[in-house]
Each structure stands twice: as C-alpha cells, then as structure tokens.
Amino acid sequence: MWCFSNCLTRGKSWIPFVKGGQQSKYEPKASRELTSGCYPFSYSDVPLHRRKRNSGTDLDNQSSNAAKAPKIIRLLKVLPNIPDQLVCQIRSVELDGAETLDYDAISYTWNSPTRGEIKNEKSSESDRAILCNGKHFFVRENLYNCLMQLRENCHRRDLWVDAICINQESYAERSEQVSIMADIYRSAQCVIVWLGIADKFTKPAWDLIWALKQVPMETWSTMTIRAFDTKNISEILGCENCGGQWKALASLFGRTWFTRAWVVQEIVLARKITVLCGGYTFDWDAIVSASEFMAKQASANTFKADLFCNFDANSLSYKNPAKLDAIKRDILNGTGDILLRSLIRCRTYEASRDHDKVYSLLGLANCQSYGRHNLYPDYERSISEVYTDISEYLLENSGDLHLLAHAEGDEFKSTCGLPTWVVDWSVKKDLGLRITGYARYEAAGKLPCFKEIRSRGTLILRGFELDTISRIGETKAKVNDTKDCTDWLDLLGELEQEFPDRGHKDAFWRTLLVDTDPSRSVPVKRPWENSFDVWMGLCKHEPSDEEKQLALDYETSFTHSLNLRLFRTAGGHLGCGTLSCKKGDSIWIAQGSRVPLILRPTQQEGSTTFGLVGGTYLHGFMQGEALDGREFREVTLI
C-alpha cells in the first residue's frame, strides 16, 4: 500500500472524552500472526462506484461534473471487546445522500509520530494486521495504536480513516477522494487528532497547557519563558513554571502531526476537535492559546539557549496551532485570498508528495470552478505544471501582486521548469518578511493593480525602477547563529561616511525588523534604539535589567524572520530582502505590490525583460514615498 501524501493526517471526528490527564492502560503490542484461514481484504467487496471523469481538456465541465456526481465514501466501525484482535466493519455510504451520517474522522500521521522515532529509523511499515469484514488488512503502527486506544475509550461512532477508507493502490480513487476531502471534513461530527502514544513529556506538557489557558491574554506581556525563577511568573503559573515543563511543551509541539500539510484542511474545516496523545485528552483551544503565547513571547534562541542541549530548529513547531487558528478566523471573517494566505502560512508543512502542498489546501478556498486552470487533483501531472497553474489562478483571482513577494529566487527553487515569478511551494522554509498579507505596507500606494499573463510563463507588470543594490550584507540567520555582526557594522559605517546627514543608526535597527513588531504597529514604537547593541554585546556600559529585557524582546522580533539578507543601495538606503539578491539587482515599485520587488535583468528579448528575485523591505519607501513624479512602464517577467 502507498498513499498520495504518505502521511495524511485528517479528520473530523469525536470520541468520548478520556478523563483529563489519565494515562492510558494500553501499551503497543507485538505484531500478530495472521489468523489461519483468513483472506486479504479486497476493496471490490465495498465499491465506491467511482464518479466518471472527462479525459479531455474541458476543465470547466470536468469540475462541474465532479460537483454534481454522488459523493461516495467508506466508513469504518471498530467492534468492541474482541480479545487479542482488532476487528472492524467497513461499508460504503453516500456522503450527500438522504441518510444522515454520524461519523468521525481521524487526523494522524502515517509514519512515526515523533521525530525521535524517525531519527532512530524506527520502522513504521504496514506490519499490524486487523480484520476488516472478516478479512485481513495491514495498517501501520501509529494507526493501529490509535484504533486500539479508541477501542479502549469505548468509541462507538463510525470512523473515516484515509489509509483504510481509500484504496491507496487506485490512482483514480485517490484523486477522486482528494477532490471531496473538504466535504468529508465538513460533514464529520468532529476531528479526533491522534498525536501518538504518550511519552515522558506528555503529562508535564498537559499540565502547562492548562496552566497557560487560565492566564489572561493581557498578562502575557509580563511573562517570558526564560523567567524560570521569577517569583511573579511562578505565582501566575504555579509549579508549571520550570525549564522541564517548557521543554515538554516544545517536545509535544515537535510531534510530526503538527507539521503535516493535510492537517490544515482537517482542523480548519472541523466542526469540533479533540486531541489525544495516548490516554491524555487535550483541549484544542487550550493548545491554540499556548501556541499563541509561545509565538509572541519565545524565539528559536529561547530553546537553543535554555532548554535543549542538542538543538534542532526544525523540531520547533509551536507556532503551527496558532497558524491554523488564524486560517480559520480568516475563513469565518470572509478575508480575501484565503488560498494564498494559507499557502504562505503553511510553507514549512510537510507532504510526501509535493503536489499536496497545493492539493491539501484547495478545499479551504471552496473553488467550484478552476476555469482554464487544471487544479483538479492529478498526481500524474508534473510539479512545475501544478505550481504554475496555481500561481496563474491566484494572480487572476486576486486584486494585488502579493504572490510575487514570495517567489524567493534561485536559492529557494528546487522544482525544475518554474518561471521566476512562480512560487516553489515545495521549499519548506519560512521565507519573506513573515507578515501574512503585507497589509501594513503600501509601497505602491493606492494605485490599481496591473498584471497580464500573455503566454505560459510570461507575466507583464507596470512599474518603475527605484534603486539598485550596490552591496549585500550577511544574512540574519548567520548573524543570529554567530553573534558576529562585523559585516553589518562595516556596511553601516560605509553609509555614514557617504551620506553623513541621514539617520542610518535608526534605519539600521528598524530595517532588521522590517520596522514592525508583534503589536503590528508600523513603524515600531517600542524603545528599541539601543536594544540591538545590548543584544550583540556592543554597548559600552553594563546594561540595566530593563535594557536586558528590551534586548530579549528585540531578539524575539528579530528571529521571527531569519531568512533575509541586509543590503544597501546605490542611493544610500538600507533594505532587507530575499537571500537570493545580488549586487546589481534592481529594486522596482510595481502597481499592485505592497512591497518593492527585486528584479534581475536578463539577456532575453530586450531590456524590459527580467527575472523576479523576490520581495523586499526598503527603509523609507514602504508607504508610497517614492511615487511622486514617476513614469511607469511595462516590464516582462519570465
């Protein structure tokens, strides 16, 4: 068996609550022998009567027919009290038929639920036998543990489980079922999130999450994760305020479920959610609250400095529940560009197939017709075709050029055949300025957006060249790791010598933060003018406790967007943009783009043809300051 995402984690399911904090009695058991006389399960015994798909190029008709056809799914029931064997029944039902369905869906990971098991190369192959309709069916260990836990919890409602309810060996069935995933989630009663069996971190993480849930949001600004011994914080959190508790919480958020692309749709569209880790039940709203607190009050450096000896930044997924909640709020509030905003927020999420970085989110936008764009899930299409189609679709259905600010140049392109203005969603890094929507900026003022796709891979914009990059500096990530900012100070000194009448020191610390902070204010209003020097150990006096705290706050904002590079322009301005920028790249203001764009001249088709390098922050030009007296012209991006 194999899976279209290989790690689908979905669900809209609910089970009776396990008493909070109760440890499961269930322990994983060794693989069982096949019962003699049993035959392998066959999906032909429970057919779906697959919907017909057009084989031609009439994509409008294809999506229309898909929407009108009956939606058939399979449901699973776990039978109770059968010793030494996991026994289930499976049946097919019409999702939108006359029968009122009462089912849950499981959201989980196909492979190992913790990064430790993955590092130790623990086997997660399909080595557990269950009985479905009296016949053998093999499932992977994590799903087997989940079903056993549900049986122990006396779960009675039908379940939808992707690995069992979809014939993973049928290309046509996989594509068809993926196209109705959003309907499956919306129709289920609740999502059961299965994080895996409990470990030594589960109980302390559960305690801290509930302690944080009781803390009013207005108190968060007085708390810091590093203040383990602070009397005030200990009074607020009680015994949960210790390094071990915070490490446990970070470890819980480091479980692989929190990084899977498919969980976005599962959670965002769920009617109700409950979270299980072994026998512990977590409240989803409490998890979101803890995630939001850590996103605002912690940085990767917090864990590197105080909690983990062998630090792995990739294991920190504590912001992801807050991201999921933000997507849900966007949908409830009717915020535009839901699909693009979700793609941006979820760049770091994992998918075994790069197609699924797009396909897993299509249901959020409720796209009934894709026009000429073939967005119907099709795993035989190339990644470059899928990503180019979604980029064209997003541009044609958006009133701005926000998409272009996230096409991060050659350094962040791993998919062959993409035009420079098409985002490579397979790159799993937090890129750009890290501000969803960029609504805080208006580099092009209120000018109407201009964009035209004239041929496959060619995009026409209107704008003007503002400046040219004359020197690039070190990346924020490297300075954060080494605490060596000599290159930046040299660049700053160069500017002060050439343009002595400008406030370069103020521009410097603001540019490194793209002049915003967690309060979303632009420009930054916090008294951080000396905080960079305190953080880097450059100040000539012993910092006060207040200065040290301000420096920690500055560090938290600084580390929010590390994949940026400082640069200066020929005109004497400071900027912070994509790591791919080079000396000689030009900075443009384009109609419809909230931030300046970095373009690189090409040798093709004349002087108005460019490659897109990415978006950028350019200090002093983020609110339309450069527009007066400018002549706009058409430019071609390839």
XYZ file of C-alpha atoms in Angstrom:
638
model
C 0.000 0.000 0.000
C 1.048 3.583 -0.541
C -0.575 6.957 -0.052
C -0.996 10.091 -2.098
C 0.537 12.146 0.704
C 2.057 9.181 2.553
C 1.350 10.959 5.806
C -2.224 12.154 5.534
C -3.418 13.483 8.800
C -7.038 14.304 8.576
C -10.169 14.169 10.449
C -13.347 15.431 11.730
C -14.028 13.041 14.459
C -15.044 12.908 18.053
C -14.802 10.272 20.707
C -15.996 10.203 24.317
C -13.524 12.256 26.352
C -10.908 10.427 28.335
C -10.669 11.964 31.779
C -8.095 14.771 31.607
C -4.602 13.645 32.483
C -5.473 9.946 32.713
C -2.696 7.694 31.474
C -3.750 5.019 29.008
C -3.595 1.410 30.127
C -2.944 0.372 26.565
C 0.607 -0.492 25.621
C 1.638 -1.214 21.999
C 1.801 -4.949 21.414
C 3.971 -7.023 19.212
C 2.950 -7.840 15.651
C 0.424 -10.600 15.432
C 0.429 -13.657 13.235
C -2.184 -13.965 10.526
C -5.173 -15.980 11.623
C -5.235 -19.157 9.595
C -7.974 -19.329 7.030
C -8.410 -15.558 6.641
C -8.175 -13.963 3.219
C -6.812 -10.475 2.394
C -9.357 -7.676 2.307
C -10.449 -6.556 -1.175
C -11.898 -3.127 -1.961
C -14.049 -4.745 -4.637
C -16.160 -6.083 -1.766
C -17.005 -2.485 -0.742
C -17.013 -0.492 -4.021
C -17.399 3.281 -4.293
C -18.992 3.330 -7.767
C -16.366 5.805 -8.872
C -17.526 9.011 -10.493
C -16.721 9.442 -14.169
C -14.065 11.955 -15.135
C -13.582 13.525 -18.544
C -10.349 12.583 -20.229
C -10.333 15.673 -22.453
C -9.285 19.245 -21.743
C -12.701 20.643 -20.829
C -11.702 21.519 -17.286
C -14.782 23.620 -16.547
C -17.011 20.689 -17.457
C -14.801 18.281 -15.527
C -15.082 20.202 -12.248
C -18.798 20.781 -12.871
C -19.455 17.071 -13.376
C -17.429 16.279 -10.256
C -19.547 18.665 -8.217
C -22.849 17.137 -9.460
C -21.944 13.449 -9.108
C -22.837 11.490 -5.952
C -20.072 11.552 -3.352
C -19.467 8.038 -2.074
C -17.114 7.287 0.830
C -16.333 4.311 3.048
C -16.788 4.309 6.818
C -15.163 2.095 9.414
C -16.533 0.808 12.709
C -14.266 -0.623 15.412
C -16.008 -3.506 17.164
C -15.677 -3.667 20.964
C -14.489 -6.334 23.383
C -12.875 -8.783 20.997
C -9.739 -10.048 22.761
C -6.382 -10.377 21.011
C -7.636 -8.958 17.730
C -8.690 -5.588 16.312
C -11.894 -6.254 14.400
C -13.653 -3.691 12.187
C -16.504 -3.437 9.741
C -16.329 -1.272 6.642
C -19.166 -0.085 4.419
C -19.739 2.479 1.651
C -22.213 5.344 2.062
C -23.359 8.364 0.091
C -21.916 11.485 1.690
C -24.600 13.823 0.378
C -27.453 11.338 0.283
C -30.743 11.163 2.165
C -29.225 9.233 5.069
C -27.919 11.422 7.895
C -24.379 10.256 8.536
C -22.989 10.161 12.054
C -19.267 9.604 11.767
C -15.925 10.921 12.971
C -12.642 11.169 11.111
C -9.153 10.595 12.414
C -6.335 13.083 11.890
C -2.961 11.421 12.337
C 0.384 10.739 10.682
C 1.036 7.641 8.663
C 4.639 7.336 9.795
C 6.261 7.699 13.210
C 4.533 10.308 15.393
C 7.732 11.662 16.978
C 10.949 12.932 15.430
C 12.959 10.766 17.818
C 11.485 7.622 16.286
C 12.238 8.940 12.802
C 15.863 9.714 13.744
C 16.220 6.244 15.227
C 14.811 4.820 11.975
C 12.041 3.039 13.823
C 10.019 1.018 11.369
C 6.553 2.317 10.574
C 5.739 -0.043 7.744
C 2.366 -1.775 7.424
C 3.131 -4.532 9.904
C -0.048 -4.704 12.005
C -2.888 -6.962 10.971
C -6.514 -6.084 11.674
C -9.727 -7.711 10.478
C -11.991 -5.755 8.116
C -15.233 -7.521 7.243
C -13.630 -10.751 8.359
C -10.559 -10.351 6.150
C -7.021 -9.286 6.907
C -5.942 -5.708 6.360
C -2.489 -4.349 7.244
C -2.072 -0.911 8.808
C 0.935 0.987 10.083
C 1.793 1.010 13.735
C 0.682 4.560 14.562
C -2.806 3.990 13.144
C -3.003 0.605 14.877
C -2.195 2.268 18.220
C -4.846 4.907 17.548
C -7.572 2.380 16.811
C -6.667 0.361 19.880
C -6.849 3.484 22.036
C -10.260 4.349 20.614
C -11.492 0.865 21.355
C -10.252 1.209 24.925
C -12.109 4.541 25.126
C -15.307 2.711 24.079
C -15.672 4.729 20.917
C -18.896 3.748 19.133
C -19.303 6.171 16.231
C -18.276 5.263 12.664
C -14.849 6.489 11.574
C -13.387 7.841 8.383
C -9.709 6.872 8.132
C -7.877 7.681 4.917
C -5.470 4.726 4.961
C -8.362 2.267 5.205
C -11.312 4.050 3.605
C -9.440 4.943 0.394
C -7.959 2.319 -1.900
C -4.426 3.686 -1.978
C -3.489 1.470 -4.912
C -6.080 3.078 -7.180
C -4.856 6.308 -8.777
C -8.368 7.262 -9.907
C -9.926 6.665 -6.478
C -7.207 8.631 -4.687
C -7.674 11.645 -6.947
C -11.450 11.470 -6.658
C -11.452 11.201 -2.856
C -8.915 14.015 -2.505
C -11.264 16.255 -4.509
C -14.024 15.801 -1.899
C -11.863 15.904 1.237
C -13.300 19.250 2.300
C -16.815 17.777 2.138
C -15.717 14.774 4.188
C -14.342 17.029 6.924
C -17.313 19.397 6.952
C -19.755 16.512 7.231
C -17.994 14.689 10.066
C -19.076 15.357 13.629
C -15.586 16.071 14.972
C -11.880 15.606 14.311
C -10.015 13.187 16.531
C -6.396 14.276 16.418
C -4.089 11.398 17.272
C -0.583 12.573 18.251
C 0.717 9.081 19.023
C 1.247 7.179 22.234
C 2.212 9.157 25.339
C 5.799 9.611 26.477
C 7.571 11.242 29.436
C 6.818 14.735 28.087
C 3.057 14.299 27.689
C 1.918 14.795 31.288
C 4.053 17.919 32.054
C 3.005 19.402 28.699
C -0.650 18.733 29.550
C -0.212 20.484 32.930
C 1.459 23.566 31.423
C -1.106 23.939 28.630
C -3.923 24.042 31.156
C -1.995 26.482 33.357
C -1.469 28.842 30.405
C -5.140 28.553 29.479
C -6.035 30.190 32.791
C -3.726 33.202 32.233
C -5.481 36.305 30.813
C -4.010 37.415 27.480
C -3.257 40.886 28.848
C -0.846 39.248 31.316
C 1.241 37.616 28.586
C 3.411 40.689 28.030
C 4.664 40.406 31.642
C 5.795 36.802 31.141
C 8.809 35.278 29.444
C 9.666 31.623 29.002
C 13.204 32.260 30.239
C 11.973 33.569 33.611
C 12.003 30.142 35.281
C 12.857 31.526 38.710
C 10.883 34.764 38.602
C 8.526 34.967 41.576
C 5.826 36.819 39.621
C 5.704 34.220 36.838
C 5.759 31.343 39.313
C 2.774 32.870 41.098
C 0.911 33.040 37.778
C 1.751 29.532 36.554
C 2.467 27.738 39.821
C 4.775 24.734 39.740
C 4.453 24.555 35.942
C 6.956 27.426 35.557
C 10.174 25.457 35.160
C 12.507 24.581 32.325
C 11.355 20.974 32.239
C 7.722 21.962 31.686
C 8.569 24.313 28.794
C 10.806 21.681 27.232
C 7.968 19.169 27.486
C 5.592 21.575 25.747
C 8.097 22.268 22.965
C 8.560 18.497 22.570
C 4.806 17.947 22.313
C 4.567 20.603 19.579
C 7.543 18.905 17.914
C 5.483 15.788 17.143
C 5.182 15.212 13.421
C 1.406 15.743 13.343
C 1.941 19.473 13.827
C 3.980 19.676 10.601
C 1.769 17.814 8.113
C 0.188 19.725 5.237
C -3.077 17.794 5.293
C -3.876 18.668 8.911
C -4.564 22.263 7.864
C -7.754 21.411 5.995
C -8.744 18.821 8.573
C -8.581 21.188 11.519
C -9.764 24.380 9.854
C -12.936 22.780 8.468
C -13.734 20.727 11.579
C -16.991 21.192 13.473
C -15.372 20.014 16.673
C -11.884 18.880 17.653
C -10.421 16.728 20.376
C -6.765 15.821 20.714
C -5.432 12.515 22.041
C -1.883 11.624 22.990
C -2.118 8.118 24.339
C -4.689 8.289 27.129
C -4.381 12.060 27.604
C -7.053 14.340 26.181
C -6.106 17.885 25.240
C -8.467 20.772 24.591
C -7.739 22.254 21.150
C -8.490 25.824 22.242
C -6.004 25.429 25.099
C -3.363 24.207 22.638
C -4.001 27.240 20.434
C -3.722 29.554 23.424
C -0.370 28.047 24.419
C 0.835 28.272 20.822
C -0.126 31.945 20.561
C 1.676 32.715 23.806
C 4.857 30.995 22.673
C 4.697 32.624 19.237
C 4.666 36.070 20.837
C 6.957 35.505 23.808
C 9.525 32.969 22.576
C 12.053 32.573 19.787
C 14.167 29.723 18.496
C 17.001 31.164 20.569
C 14.971 30.603 23.747
C 15.106 26.842 23.286
C 18.656 26.842 21.988
C 19.941 28.784 24.980
C 17.890 27.381 27.832
C 16.145 24.111 27.104
C 17.830 21.815 24.596
C 21.408 20.600 24.570
C 21.200 19.103 21.090
C 19.105 21.786 19.476
C 17.228 21.120 16.235
C 15.394 24.200 14.979
C 13.336 22.026 12.607
C 11.672 20.362 15.592
C 10.092 23.612 16.782
C 6.516 23.693 15.530
C 4.994 25.599 18.434
C 3.603 28.338 16.161
C 1.641 25.946 13.950
C -1.579 25.637 16.023
C -1.774 29.454 16.107
C -1.376 29.480 12.312
C -4.252 27.014 11.928
C -6.454 29.146 14.148
C -5.571 32.252 12.117
C -6.617 30.492 8.908
C -9.927 29.514 10.500
C -10.513 33.129 11.584
C -9.788 34.331 8.055
C -12.418 31.961 6.666
C -15.024 32.915 9.275
C -14.337 36.627 8.712
C -14.521 36.321 4.932
C -10.936 37.522 4.456
C -9.924 37.531 0.796
C -7.177 35.421 -0.796
C -7.714 32.546 1.659
C -5.839 30.080 -0.539
C -2.766 32.284 -0.975
C -2.643 33.291 2.685
C -2.897 29.629 3.698
C -0.144 28.585 1.291
C 2.121 31.273 2.761
C 1.373 30.370 6.375
C 1.941 26.678 5.718
C 5.179 26.787 3.714
C 7.052 24.812 6.374
C 4.486 21.996 6.490
C 5.494 18.573 5.214
C 3.969 16.492 2.436
C 5.411 13.308 0.993
C 4.236 14.382 -2.439
C 4.943 17.969 -3.444
C 1.564 18.094 -5.241
C -0.077 18.014 -1.815
C 1.407 21.343 -0.733
C -1.312 22.723 -3.059
C -3.926 19.967 -3.176
C -4.187 19.772 0.625
C -5.383 23.402 0.784
C -7.740 23.665 -2.209
C -10.792 22.820 -0.103
C -10.251 25.916 2.075
C -10.957 28.249 -0.839
C -14.151 26.442 -1.886
C -13.163 26.718 -5.552
C -16.050 25.283 -7.525
C -14.633 26.143 -10.938
C -10.978 26.474 -11.798
C -11.578 27.908 -15.258
C -8.736 27.054 -17.598
C -6.531 26.030 -14.674
C -6.277 22.316 -14.057
C -6.356 22.247 -10.264
C -8.368 19.030 -10.022
C -6.067 16.698 -8.042
C -3.983 14.805 -10.564
C -0.820 13.088 -9.331
C 0.394 12.291 -12.831
C 0.969 15.979 -13.634
C 4.419 17.446 -13.055
C 5.093 19.633 -10.009
C 6.010 22.586 -12.235
C 2.643 22.326 -14.032
C 0.723 22.265 -10.744
C 2.653 25.200 -9.245
C 2.421 27.286 -12.425
C -1.327 26.662 -12.663
C -1.915 27.640 -9.029
C 0.181 30.813 -9.472
C -1.790 31.845 -12.556
C -5.042 31.068 -10.772
C -4.043 33.131 -7.714
C -2.955 36.109 -9.813
C -6.104 36.081 -11.933
C -8.341 35.899 -8.861
C -6.525 38.481 -6.750
C -6.571 42.264 -6.759
C -2.859 42.582 -5.975
C 0.604 41.122 -6.616
C 1.170 39.739 -3.134
C 2.028 36.316 -4.573
C 5.171 37.713 -6.230
C 6.735 38.757 -2.921
C 7.036 35.056 -2.060
C 8.857 33.871 -5.187
C 12.234 33.782 -3.477
C 14.772 33.441 -6.292
C 17.105 30.629 -7.316
C 18.265 29.882 -3.792
C 14.748 28.710 -2.951
C 13.797 26.916 -6.153
C 14.149 23.145 -6.160
C 11.497 22.383 -8.810
C 12.752 22.455 -12.389
C 10.933 24.372 -15.102
C 9.326 27.121 -13.000
C 9.173 30.716 -14.276
C 10.917 33.095 -11.864
C 7.582 34.580 -10.710
C 6.076 31.198 -9.784
C 6.456 30.238 -6.127
C 8.064 26.872 -5.409
C 5.824 25.667 -2.580
C 7.941 22.534 -2.113
C 10.581 24.647 -0.321
C 9.793 24.164 3.354
C 11.192 27.344 4.894
C 9.674 30.421 6.480
C 10.502 32.955 3.785
C 9.738 36.585 3.052
C 9.054 39.272 5.635
C 6.893 36.813 7.633
C 3.848 39.090 7.730
C 0.794 37.388 6.246
C -0.825 39.671 3.690
C 1.712 42.533 3.997
C -1.246 44.828 4.651
C 0.966 47.022 6.860
C 2.801 48.292 3.788
C 1.740 50.308 0.742
C 4.866 50.792 -1.352
C 2.712 51.364 -4.453
C 0.135 53.467 -2.613
C -3.442 53.090 -3.804
C -2.564 52.605 -7.459
C -4.665 49.952 -9.205
C -3.009 46.604 -9.792
C -1.755 45.850 -13.293
C -0.933 42.279 -14.324
C -1.321 40.304 -17.513
C -0.344 36.719 -18.312
C 0.310 36.868 -22.046
C 1.679 33.391 -22.559
C 2.588 30.380 -20.473
C 5.358 31.511 -18.138
C 5.294 35.214 -19.094
C 3.882 37.907 -16.792
C 3.550 41.618 -17.619
C 3.644 44.288 -14.872
C 3.750 48.090 -14.759
C 6.210 49.900 -12.530
C 9.386 51.960 -12.267
C 12.966 51.298 -11.202
C 13.680 52.935 -7.846
C 17.249 51.955 -6.985
C 19.987 49.347 -7.430
C 21.597 47.054 -4.872
C 25.254 48.089 -4.549
C 26.332 45.797 -1.689
C 24.852 42.795 0.044
C 25.493 42.021 3.684
C 25.393 38.899 5.797
C 22.135 37.024 6.356
C 20.110 37.471 9.533
C 20.293 33.729 10.191
C 24.097 33.704 10.195
C 24.399 36.758 12.442
C 21.858 35.204 14.803
C 23.907 31.990 14.963
C 27.348 33.565 15.269
C 26.511 36.856 17.024
C 29.114 38.353 14.683
C 27.732 41.476 13.009
C 31.097 42.891 11.831
C 29.979 42.829 8.185
C 26.825 44.790 9.001
C 28.696 47.385 11.047
C 31.141 47.851 8.172
C 28.242 48.348 5.757
C 26.656 50.837 8.167
C 29.936 52.730 8.526
C 30.214 52.906 4.748
C 26.791 54.547 4.516
C 27.544 57.007 7.319
C 30.688 58.099 5.530
C 28.992 58.531 2.131
C 25.707 60.024 3.418
C 26.554 61.626 6.793
C 23.346 63.653 7.070
C 20.984 60.657 7.307
C 19.889 58.755 10.417
C 21.459 55.439 9.449
C 21.618 54.072 13.009
C 17.845 54.357 13.398
C 17.253 52.952 9.914
C 19.598 50.047 10.705
C 17.789 48.537 13.692
C 14.387 49.184 12.136
C 15.346 47.568 8.821
C 16.421 44.385 10.589
C 12.869 44.131 11.992
C 11.252 45.303 8.718
C 10.035 48.106 11.031
C 7.226 46.202 12.710
C 6.692 44.173 15.891
C 4.190 41.726 17.458
C 1.781 44.614 18.109
C 1.596 45.032 14.287
C 2.493 48.707 14.514
C 4.371 50.331 11.626
C 6.745 51.956 12.384
C 7.948 50.254 15.587
C 7.009 52.355 18.602
C 8.915 50.378 21.244
C 12.080 51.962 22.711
C 14.466 49.589 20.950
C 17.026 52.088 19.643
C 19.811 50.570 21.783
C 18.468 47.013 22.015
C 20.489 45.612 19.113
C 23.725 46.826 20.731
C 22.739 45.300 24.087
C 21.789 42.005 22.464
C 25.033 41.804 20.483
C 27.176 42.919 23.432
C 28.247 46.132 21.699
C 27.209 48.679 24.323
C 29.998 50.326 26.339
C 28.213 50.172 29.690
C 26.685 47.444 31.842
C 23.058 47.157 30.681
C 20.311 47.554 33.247
C 17.718 44.823 33.809
C 15.224 46.886 31.822
C 17.647 47.186 28.896
C 18.299 43.454 29.005
C 14.562 42.739 28.857
C 14.138 45.140 25.923
C 17.004 43.349 24.185
C 15.250 39.979 24.681
C 12.082 41.437 23.190
C 14.083 42.794 20.254
C 15.694 39.388 19.756
C 12.274 37.700 19.638
C 11.128 40.047 16.865
C 14.468 39.751 15.052
C 14.321 35.950 14.915
C 10.768 35.930 13.545
C 12.165 36.411 10.019
C 15.681 34.964 9.717
C 15.763 34.095 6.006
C 16.508 37.675 4.973
C 19.673 39.470 3.875
C 20.686 43.038 4.721
C 21.768 45.181 1.758
C 22.426 48.777 0.802
C 21.570 50.575 -2.431
C 23.459 52.945 -4.695
C 21.168 55.686 -3.428
C 22.321 55.121 0.155
C 19.303 53.250 1.502
C 19.100 50.133 3.665
C 16.976 47.137 2.786
C 16.301 43.599 3.955
C 15.150 41.090 1.378
C 15.451 37.639 -0.089
C 18.671 35.716 0.436
C 18.915 35.371 -3.362
C 19.566 39.079 -4.006
C 22.900 40.133 -5.540
C 24.861 43.266 -6.259
C 23.440 44.813 -9.440
C 19.839 43.687 -8.876
C 17.325 46.482 -9.338
C 14.525 47.481 -6.961
C 11.161 48.284 -8.510
C 7.853 49.664 -7.360
C 5.097 47.782 -9.215
C 1.419 48.680 -9.360
C -0.415 46.289 -7.038
C 2.587 45.197 -4.975
C 2.554 46.255 -1.327
C 6.333 45.848 -1.073
C 9.144 46.701 -3.536
C 10.240 43.875 -5.831
C 13.815 42.877 -6.637
C 14.285 42.199 -10.362
C 17.316 40.875 -12.244
C 17.892 41.891 -15.881
C 18.058 39.083 -18.415
C 19.675 38.882 -21.827
C 16.460 37.741 -23.467
C 14.033 39.726 -25.605
C 15.352 43.200 -24.884
C 15.987 45.430 -21.892
C 12.463 45.243 -20.415
C 12.680 41.519 -19.626
C 13.587 40.495 -16.079
C 13.681 37.584 -13.729
C 11.934 38.034 -10.375
C 14.238 37.616 -7.379
C 11.676 38.343 -4.649
C 10.081 40.944 -2.414
C 11.944 43.245 -0.063
C 11.753 45.808 2.700
C 13.416 49.125 1.713
C 13.575 51.624 4.541
C 11.807 54.875 3.813
C 9.845 53.578 0.811
C 7.189 51.274 2.272
C 4.245 53.717 2.386
C 4.262 55.173 -1.138
C 7.015 57.760 -0.554
C 8.621 57.120 -3.975
C 5.572 57.645 -6.187
C 5.657 61.386 -6.929
C 6.771 62.270 -10.456
C 7.492 58.705 -11.529
C 6.900 57.349 -15.011
C 5.535 53.812 -15.076
C 6.333 51.368 -17.876
C 5.595 47.783 -18.717
C 8.094 45.102 -17.752
C 8.117 41.421 -18.624
C 8.859 38.712 -16.061
C 9.868 35.276 -17.318
